[in-house]
Amino acid sequence: DGDVYKYYADGEWKKASSGKSVAIINPTTRKTQYKVQACSQEEVNKVMDLAKSAQKLWAKTPLWKRAELLHKAAAILKEHKAPIAECLVKEIAKPAKDAVTEVVRSGDLISYCAEEGVRILGEGKFLVSDSFPGNERTKYCLTSKIPLGVILAIPPFNYPVNLAVSKIAPALIAGNSIVLKPPTQGAVSGLHMIHCFHLAGFPKGLINCVTGKGSEIGDFLTMHPGVNCISFTGGDTGIGISKKAGMIPLQMELGGKDACIVLEDADLDLVAINIIKGGFSYSGQRCTAVKVVLVMESVADALVEKVKANVAKLTVGAPEDDSDITPVVSESSANYIEGLVLDAKEKGATFCQEYKREGNLIWPLLLDHVRPDMRIAWEEPFGPVLPVIRINSVEEGIHHCNASNFGLQGCVFTKDVNKAILISDAMETGTVQINSAPARGPDHFPFQGIKDSGIGSQGITNSINMMTKVKTTVINLP
Ligand code: G3H
């Protein structure tokens, strides 16, 4: 069946033996855009075996050669940015320009990872025994970093290319092999990205990509004994995975409810611009999106007016037209967002715009005077709807931020840098941005969440380190 994209294993494109496929619905047209293979558990088993044996040889491939192949893949990926971006537009309704940016950023990430890898993996440690009480200088300890084995990479729909390579590139430079399970929305973009690695000439079996239904192969993959590490980005599913996975390193980036705390002395024009960028880019479908504004009452009216004026300038429509606000990824997501909006309406939030929805397209909406009894004060809409809570003290803002079960990022706007640092220290989140919206990048910065927002730290250097383990050899002198 020529209509169904093949999955990738053993350096080849294959059809699933089930003969079944999974449909990918275009969020804009709500019609089937592509189909991918529905791989079975049997196919997963085969892929795990391939990945295991390919990894053994890859670990012996000189580091500079691994880096060279990654640089090649990065260049090929960038050359193919147009067709891959087109898939992102059709599969996840990412605005056209942002889709291109995602691919280019991914190429840069791969290259940086290759460079960082040769530096940090090219170095080891040397220890001598006589620094510890009771020892003579008779033991020399050599440490180096060795790969973990097979890395299972599970990226989310919102960055099917970038959050795939942010797992694939560190894994490969460190000498691991990869089994990628792309999100269904974004699977074809992921397969095109994998094709670039194929063209770069990596060894067979080293990189594999299985597509299919989560219900069929999801748990089977995450609980598979052949997996030596899981790097997952997504929602609540990650909590389930971490409970079921074996004794292996886990890297999890889950949701966020990033707070934006605005003090009385803040530059309100700067805040408004950042709220628009932070709250509404890719229609709010980013784990690092600003998801609640906590503004001091005395400047709240002025800020809301400014944000309202900027919301009015956002274009709403198709991703092909590069609209700012595009349809959210699925009907169920749109329904969920609508549920939060209706709950806020019932409980008396002030609607700064009229609520409007057509299919999966939801017009940007700012909700003022939100109170803690409203669901939107705590839940993640993952859509273009932003609540504003008015606060009477900084402590109140910090309290709201810390009462969340999420702890990804947050931001604070003030001209008083001392205050900003104290607030940052008090906020229980992985990162606090001072005078800018939350964001993961630049991609070599550490990126981590606490509480339900995740386990471990990402960013290029941290991911490379996480995907290795320390090996020591001790020379004992007579
Ligand atoms: O959706 C989660 C991403 O890690 C956020 O990345 O800050 O680059 O949009 P971003």
Coordinates of C-alpha atoms and ligand atoms in Angstrom, one line a residue:
D1 CA 0.0 0.0 0.0
G2 CA 1.9 3.0 -1.3
D3 CA -0.3 5.4 0.8
V4 CA 1.1 4.3 4.1
Y5 CA 4.5 5.6 5.2
K6 CA 6.9 2.8 6.1
Y7 CA 8.6 2.5 9.5
Y8 CA 12.4 2.3 9.7
A9 CA 14.5 -0.6 11.1
D10 CA 17.8 -2.3 10.1
G11 CA 18.5 0.6 7.8
E12 CA 15.5 -0.1 5.7
W13 CA 11.9 1.1 5.2
K14 CA 9.4 -1.6 6.1
K15 CA 5.7 -2.4 6.2
A16 CA 4.1 -3.7 9.4
S17 CA 3.2 -7.4 9.2
S18 CA -0.3 -6.6 10.6
G19 CA -1.1 -4.8 7.4
K20 CA -2.8 -2.2 9.6
S21 CA -2.2 1.5 9.7
V22 CA -2.7 4.5 11.9
A23 CA -4.4 7.7 10.4
I24 CA -2.9 11.1 11.1
I25 CA -5.7 13.8 11.1
N26 CA -4.8 17.2 9.8
P27 CA -5.9 19.5 12.7
T28 CA -7.0 22.2 10.2
T29 CA -9.0 20.2 7.7
R30 CA -9.9 17.5 10.3
K31 CA -9.4 14.9 7.5
T32 CA -6.9 12.1 7.2
Q33 CA -3.6 13.6 5.9
Y34 CA -1.2 10.7 6.1
K35 CA -1.1 7.1 7.3
V36 CA 1.7 5.3 9.1
Q37 CA 2.3 1.6 9.8
A38 CA 0.8 0.1 12.9
C39 CA 3.8 -1.9 14.2
S40 CA 3.1 -4.9 16.4
Q41 CA 4.9 -6.1 19.6
E42 CA 6.7 -8.7 17.5
E43 CA 8.2 -6.0 15.4
V44 CA 9.2 -4.1 18.5
N45 CA 11.0 -7.2 19.7
K46 CA 13.0 -7.4 16.4
V47 CA 13.9 -3.7 16.5
M48 CA 15.2 -4.1 20.1
D49 CA 17.4 -6.9 19.0
L50 CA 18.8 -5.0 16.1
A51 CA 19.4 -1.9 18.2
K52 CA 21.2 -4.0 20.8
S53 CA 23.7 -5.5 18.4
A54 CA 24.2 -2.3 16.4
Q55 CA 25.1 -0.5 19.6
K56 CA 27.9 -2.8 20.4
L57 CA 29.8 -1.9 17.2
W58 CA 28.8 1.8 17.4
A59 CA 30.3 2.1 20.9
K60 CA 33.7 1.0 19.3
T61 CA 33.4 3.5 16.5
P62 CA 35.8 6.4 17.2
L63 CA 34.2 9.4 18.8
W64 CA 35.4 11.7 16.0
K65 CA 33.7 9.5 13.4
R66 CA 30.5 9.5 15.4
A67 CA 30.7 13.3 15.4
E68 CA 31.4 13.4 11.7
L69 CA 28.2 11.5 10.9
L70 CA 26.2 13.7 13.2
H71 CA 27.5 16.8 11.4
K72 CA 26.5 15.2 8.1
A73 CA 23.0 14.4 9.4
A74 CA 22.6 18.0 10.6
A75 CA 23.5 19.4 7.2
I76 CA 21.2 17.1 5.4
L77 CA 18.4 17.9 7.8
K78 CA 18.8 21.6 7.1
E79 CA 18.9 21.0 3.4
H80 CA 15.5 19.3 3.7
K81 CA 13.9 21.9 5.9
A82 CA 11.2 22.8 3.4
P83 CA 9.5 19.4 2.9
I84 CA 9.8 18.6 6.6
A85 CA 8.3 21.9 7.6
E86 CA 5.5 21.2 5.2
C87 CA 4.7 18.0 7.1
L88 CA 4.7 19.9 10.4
V89 CA 2.2 22.3 9.0
K90 CA -0.1 19.5 7.9
E91 CA 0.3 17.2 10.8
I92 CA 0.4 19.5 13.8
A93 CA -0.8 22.8 12.3
K94 CA 2.4 24.6 13.3
P95 CA 2.6 28.0 11.6
A96 CA 4.8 27.7 8.4
K97 CA 7.6 29.9 9.6
D98 CA 7.8 28.3 13.0
A99 CA 7.9 24.9 11.3
V100 CA 11.0 25.9 9.4
T101 CA 12.6 27.3 12.5
E102 CA 12.0 24.0 14.3
V103 CA 13.9 22.1 11.6
V104 CA 16.8 24.6 11.5
R105 CA 17.1 24.6 15.3
S106 CA 17.2 20.9 15.2
G107 CA 20.1 20.8 12.7
D108 CA 22.0 23.3 15.0
L109 CA 21.3 21.1 18.0
I110 CA 22.7 18.0 16.3
S111 CA 25.9 19.9 15.3
Y112 CA 26.3 21.4 18.8
C113 CA 25.8 18.0 20.3
A114 CA 28.5 16.5 18.1
E115 CA 31.0 19.3 19.2
E116 CA 30.0 19.1 22.9
G117 CA 30.3 15.3 22.8
V118 CA 33.8 15.2 21.5
R119 CA 34.8 17.6 24.2
I120 CA 33.2 16.1 27.2
L121 CA 33.4 12.5 26.2
G122 CA 37.1 12.9 25.2
E123 CA 37.9 13.7 28.8
G124 CA 38.1 11.4 31.8
K125 CA 39.4 11.6 35.4
F126 CA 42.4 10.4 37.1
L127 CA 42.4 9.9 40.9
V128 CA 45.0 8.7 43.4
S129 CA 44.2 6.8 46.6
D130 CA 46.3 8.7 49.2
S131 CA 43.8 11.5 49.5
F132 CA 41.5 9.2 51.5
P133 CA 42.5 8.4 55.1
G134 CA 44.3 5.2 55.6
N135 CA 45.5 4.8 52.0
E136 CA 49.0 4.9 50.5
R137 CA 49.6 6.2 47.0
T138 CA 49.1 2.7 45.6
K139 CA 45.9 2.9 43.6
Y140 CA 45.4 4.8 40.5
C141 CA 41.8 5.2 39.3
L142 CA 40.9 6.0 35.7
T143 CA 37.4 7.1 34.9
S144 CA 35.7 7.4 31.6
K145 CA 32.1 7.6 30.3
I146 CA 30.5 4.6 28.6
P147 CA 27.2 4.4 26.8
L148 CA 24.1 2.9 28.4
G149 CA 23.0 0.8 25.4
V150 CA 19.6 1.2 23.7
I151 CA 17.8 4.5 24.3
L152 CA 14.0 4.7 23.8
A153 CA 13.1 8.2 22.6
I154 CA 9.5 9.3 22.9
P155 CA 8.9 12.9 21.8
P156 CA 5.6 14.8 21.9
F157 CA 3.4 16.2 19.1
N158 CA 4.4 19.8 19.6
Y159 CA 8.1 19.4 18.5
P160 CA 8.1 16.1 16.6
V161 CA 11.5 16.9 15.0
N162 CA 13.3 19.1 17.6
L163 CA 12.4 17.1 20.7
A164 CA 13.3 13.9 18.8
V165 CA 16.8 15.0 17.9
S166 CA 17.3 16.5 21.4
K167 CA 17.2 12.8 22.4
I168 CA 18.7 11.1 19.3
A169 CA 21.8 13.3 19.0
P170 CA 23.1 13.0 22.6
A171 CA 22.3 9.3 22.5
L172 CA 24.3 8.7 19.4
I173 CA 27.3 10.8 20.2
A174 CA 27.6 9.0 23.5
G175 CA 27.7 5.6 21.7
N176 CA 24.1 4.5 22.2
S177 CA 21.6 3.2 19.7
I178 CA 18.1 4.5 19.3
V179 CA 14.5 3.3 19.1
L180 CA 12.3 6.2 18.3
K181 CA 8.5 6.1 18.9
P182 CA 7.2 9.3 17.3
P183 CA 3.9 10.9 18.4
T184 CA 1.1 10.0 16.0
Q185 CA 0.6 13.6 15.1
G186 CA 4.1 14.3 13.9
A187 CA 5.0 10.8 12.9
V188 CA 5.6 11.6 9.2
S189 CA 7.7 14.6 10.1
G190 CA 9.7 12.3 12.4
L191 CA 10.1 9.7 9.6
H192 CA 11.4 12.4 7.2
M193 CA 13.8 13.5 9.9
I194 CA 15.0 9.9 10.3
H195 CA 15.4 9.7 6.6
C196 CA 18.1 12.5 6.9
F197 CA 20.0 10.3 9.4
H198 CA 19.6 7.4 6.9
L199 CA 21.1 9.5 4.1
A200 CA 24.0 10.5 6.4
G201 CA 25.0 6.8 6.4
F202 CA 24.7 5.6 10.0
P203 CA 25.2 1.9 10.5
K204 CA 22.2 -0.4 10.0
G205 CA 20.1 -1.0 13.1
L206 CA 21.6 1.8 15.0
I207 CA 18.6 4.1 14.5
N208 CA 15.1 2.7 14.3
C209 CA 11.7 4.3 14.2
V210 CA 8.6 2.3 15.1
T211 CA 5.2 3.8 14.5
G212 CA 1.9 2.6 15.8
K213 CA -0.8 2.8 18.4
G214 CA 0.2 3.6 22.0
S215 CA -2.4 1.1 23.2
E216 CA -0.7 -1.7 21.2
I217 CA 3.0 -0.9 21.6
G218 CA 3.3 1.9 24.2
D219 CA 3.7 0.0 27.4
F220 CA 5.4 -2.8 25.5
L221 CA 8.1 -0.4 24.5
T222 CA 8.5 1.4 27.8
M223 CA 8.6 -1.9 29.8
H224 CA 10.8 -3.8 27.3
P225 CA 13.8 -5.4 28.9
G226 CA 15.9 -4.4 26.0
V227 CA 15.6 -0.7 26.8
N228 CA 18.4 0.8 28.8
C229 CA 17.1 4.4 29.2
I230 CA 13.9 6.2 28.4
S231 CA 13.9 9.9 27.3
F232 CA 10.3 11.0 27.2
T233 CA 8.6 14.4 26.6
G234 CA 4.9 14.7 26.9
G235 CA 2.0 14.7 29.4
D236 CA 0.7 12.6 32.2
T237 CA 1.6 9.4 30.4
G238 CA 5.2 10.1 31.6
I239 CA 4.1 9.6 35.3
G240 CA 2.7 6.2 34.3
I241 CA 5.8 5.3 32.4
S242 CA 8.1 6.2 35.3
K243 CA 6.1 3.9 37.6
K244 CA 6.2 0.9 35.2
A245 CA 9.7 1.3 33.8
G246 CA 12.5 -0.9 35.1
M247 CA 15.7 0.1 36.9
I248 CA 17.0 2.3 34.2
P249 CA 17.8 6.0 33.9
L250 CA 14.7 8.1 33.0
Q251 CA 14.6 11.5 31.5
M252 CA 11.1 13.0 31.7
E253 CA 9.8 16.3 30.7
L254 CA 6.1 16.5 31.4
G255 CA 3.6 19.4 31.8
G256 CA 4.0 22.9 33.2
K257 CA 1.9 25.7 34.6
D258 CA 4.5 28.4 34.1
A259 CA 3.6 31.5 36.1
C260 CA 4.4 35.0 35.1
I261 CA 4.8 37.2 38.2
V262 CA 4.5 40.9 37.4
L263 CA 5.7 43.5 40.0
E264 CA 4.6 47.1 40.3
D265 CA 7.8 48.5 38.8
A266 CA 7.8 46.2 35.8
D267 CA 8.1 47.6 32.2
L268 CA 4.5 46.8 31.2
D269 CA 5.2 47.1 27.5
L270 CA 7.9 44.5 27.8
V271 CA 5.6 42.3 29.9
A272 CA 2.8 42.5 27.4
I273 CA 5.1 41.5 24.5
N274 CA 6.4 38.5 26.5
I275 CA 2.9 37.5 27.6
I276 CA 1.9 37.4 23.9
K277 CA 5.0 35.4 22.9
G278 CA 5.0 33.2 26.0
G279 CA 1.2 32.6 26.2
F280 CA 0.2 32.4 22.6
S281 CA 3.0 31.2 20.3
Y282 CA 2.1 27.9 18.7
S283 CA -1.4 28.6 20.2
G284 CA -0.1 28.0 23.7
Q285 CA 0.8 24.4 22.9
R286 CA 4.2 24.5 24.6
C287 CA 5.1 23.0 28.0
T288 CA 7.0 26.2 28.7
A289 CA 4.1 28.5 27.7
V290 CA 3.1 31.2 30.1
K291 CA 0.0 29.6 31.6
V292 CA -1.0 32.0 34.4
V293 CA -0.3 35.7 34.9
L294 CA 0.0 36.8 38.5
V295 CA 0.0 40.6 38.4
M296 CA 0.1 43.1 41.2
E297 CA -3.4 44.7 41.5
S298 CA -2.1 48.3 41.2
V299 CA -0.7 47.6 37.6
A300 CA -3.2 45.0 36.6
D301 CA -5.7 47.2 34.7
A302 CA -2.9 48.8 32.7
L303 CA -1.3 45.5 31.9
V304 CA -4.5 43.8 30.9
E305 CA -5.2 46.8 28.5
K306 CA -1.8 46.4 26.9
V307 CA -2.1 42.6 26.5
K308 CA -5.6 43.0 25.1
A309 CA -4.4 45.5 22.5
N310 CA -1.7 43.0 21.5
V311 CA -4.1 40.0 21.4
A312 CA -6.2 42.0 18.9
K313 CA -3.2 42.1 16.6
L314 CA -2.8 38.3 16.5
T315 CA -3.8 36.7 13.2
V316 CA -6.1 33.6 13.4
G317 CA -6.3 31.0 10.7
A318 CA -4.5 28.4 8.8
P319 CA -0.9 27.4 9.5
E320 CA -0.1 27.5 5.8
D321 CA -0.9 31.3 5.9
D322 CA 1.5 31.6 8.8
S323 CA -1.2 32.7 11.1
D324 CA -0.2 33.4 14.7
I325 CA -3.1 31.3 16.1
T326 CA -3.8 28.0 14.3
P327 CA -6.1 25.0 15.1
V328 CA -5.1 23.1 18.2
V329 CA -3.8 19.6 17.6
S330 CA -7.1 17.6 18.0
E331 CA -10.7 17.8 18.6
S332 CA -10.4 16.3 22.1
S333 CA -7.8 19.0 22.9
A334 CA -10.2 21.7 21.7
N335 CA -13.0 20.2 23.8
Y336 CA -10.8 20.1 26.9
I337 CA -9.8 23.8 26.4
E338 CA -13.5 24.7 25.9
G339 CA -14.3 22.9 29.2
L340 CA -11.8 25.1 31.1
V341 CA -13.2 28.2 29.4
L342 CA -16.9 27.3 30.3
D343 CA -15.9 26.6 33.9
A344 CA -14.3 30.0 34.2
K345 CA -17.3 31.6 32.6
E346 CA -19.7 29.9 35.1
K347 CA -17.5 31.0 38.0
G348 CA -17.4 34.6 36.9
A349 CA -14.1 35.3 35.1
T350 CA -13.9 38.5 33.0
F351 CA -13.7 37.6 29.3
C352 CA -11.4 40.2 27.6
Q353 CA -12.5 38.9 24.2
E354 CA -15.5 36.9 23.1
Y355 CA -15.0 33.1 23.2
K356 CA -14.9 31.8 19.6
R357 CA -14.2 28.4 18.2
E358 CA -14.6 26.8 14.8
G359 CA -13.6 23.2 14.6
N360 CA -10.2 22.9 16.3
L361 CA -9.5 26.6 15.9
I362 CA -9.9 28.6 19.1
W363 CA -9.5 32.4 19.0
P364 CA -7.0 33.8 21.5
L365 CA -8.6 34.5 24.9
L366 CA -7.5 36.4 27.9
L367 CA -9.4 35.7 31.1
D368 CA -9.1 38.4 33.8
H369 CA -10.1 38.2 37.5
V370 CA -9.5 34.5 37.6
R371 CA -9.8 33.0 41.1
P372 CA -8.2 29.9 42.6
D373 CA -11.5 28.0 42.5
M374 CA -11.5 28.0 38.7
R375 CA -10.0 25.0 37.0
I376 CA -8.0 27.3 34.6
A377 CA -6.1 28.6 37.6
W378 CA -4.4 25.2 37.9
E379 CA -4.9 23.1 34.8
E380 CA -2.8 23.3 31.6
P381 CA -5.1 24.3 28.7
F382 CA -2.4 23.7 26.1
G383 CA -4.3 26.2 24.0
P384 CA -4.6 29.9 23.3
V385 CA -6.4 30.8 26.6
L386 CA -4.6 32.7 29.3
P387 CA -5.8 33.4 32.9
V388 CA -4.8 36.5 34.8
I389 CA -4.9 36.4 38.6
R390 CA -4.6 39.7 40.4
I391 CA -2.4 39.6 43.5
N392 CA -1.9 42.0 46.4
S393 CA 1.6 40.9 47.4
V394 CA 4.6 39.1 45.9
E395 CA 4.2 36.4 48.5
E396 CA 0.7 35.7 47.1
G397 CA 2.1 35.2 43.7
I398 CA 4.9 32.9 44.9
H399 CA 2.4 30.9 46.9
H400 CA 0.2 30.4 43.9
C401 CA 3.2 29.3 41.8
N402 CA 4.4 26.8 44.4
A403 CA 0.9 25.4 45.1
S404 CA 0.9 24.0 41.6
N405 CA 1.7 20.3 41.2
F406 CA 3.9 21.4 38.2
G407 CA 7.3 23.1 38.5
L408 CA 8.8 23.6 35.1
Q409 CA 9.6 27.2 34.5
G410 CA 8.3 30.6 35.6
C411 CA 9.2 34.2 35.0
V412 CA 9.3 37.4 37.0
F413 CA 9.1 41.0 35.6
T414 CA 10.7 43.8 37.7
K415 CA 13.5 46.3 37.4
D416 CA 14.8 45.4 40.8
V417 CA 17.3 42.6 40.2
N418 CA 17.8 41.9 43.8
K419 CA 14.1 41.3 44.3
A420 CA 14.0 39.2 41.1
I421 CA 16.7 36.9 42.4
L422 CA 15.0 36.4 45.8
I423 CA 11.7 35.6 44.0
S424 CA 13.6 33.2 41.7
D425 CA 15.0 31.4 44.8
A426 CA 11.5 31.2 46.3
M427 CA 9.8 29.8 43.1
E428 CA 9.8 26.0 43.1
T429 CA 10.5 25.5 39.4
G430 CA 13.3 24.1 37.4
T431 CA 14.1 27.5 35.8
V432 CA 13.1 31.1 36.4
Q433 CA 13.4 33.7 33.7
I434 CA 14.0 37.3 34.7
N435 CA 12.3 39.8 32.4
S436 CA 11.5 37.3 29.6
A437 CA 9.0 34.6 28.9
P438 CA 9.9 31.0 29.8
A439 CA 11.6 29.0 27.1
R440 CA 13.7 25.8 26.8
G441 CA 16.3 27.3 24.5
P442 CA 19.1 28.0 23.7
D443 CA 19.3 24.2 23.5
H444 CA 22.6 23.9 25.5
F445 CA 21.0 25.5 28.6
P446 CA 20.0 23.0 31.3
F447 CA 16.2 22.3 31.1
Q448 CA 14.4 20.6 33.9
G449 CA 11.2 20.5 35.9
I450 CA 10.5 19.5 39.4
K451 CA 7.4 17.8 41.0
D452 CA 5.1 16.5 38.2
S453 CA 7.0 18.4 35.6
G454 CA 9.7 15.8 35.3
I455 CA 12.8 13.9 36.2
G456 CA 16.4 14.7 35.4
S457 CA 17.8 17.6 33.5
Q458 CA 18.0 18.1 29.7
G459 CA 19.9 20.5 27.5
I460 CA 22.7 19.2 25.3
T461 CA 25.4 18.7 28.0
N462 CA 23.1 17.2 30.6
S463 CA 21.6 14.8 28.1
I464 CA 24.9 13.5 26.9
N465 CA 26.0 12.9 30.5
M466 CA 22.7 11.3 31.4
M467 CA 23.0 8.9 28.5
T468 CA 26.3 7.6 29.7
K469 CA 27.6 6.0 32.9
V470 CA 30.9 6.2 34.6
K471 CA 33.3 3.3 34.2
T472 CA 36.4 3.1 36.4
T473 CA 39.5 1.0 36.1
V474 CA 41.8 0.9 39.1
I475 CA 45.5 0.1 38.7
N476 CA 46.8 -1.4 42.0
L477 CA 50.6 -0.9 42.5
P478 CA 52.6 -3.4 44.7
Ligands
G3H1 O1 6.8 21.8 24.9 C1 7.9 21.7 25.5 C2 9.1 22.2 25.0 O2 10.2 21.6 25.6 C3 9.2 23.7 25.0 O3 10.2 24.1 24.2 O4 10.4 26.4 25.1 O5 11.5 25.8 22.9 O6 9.0 26.0 23.2 P1 10.3 25.7 23.8

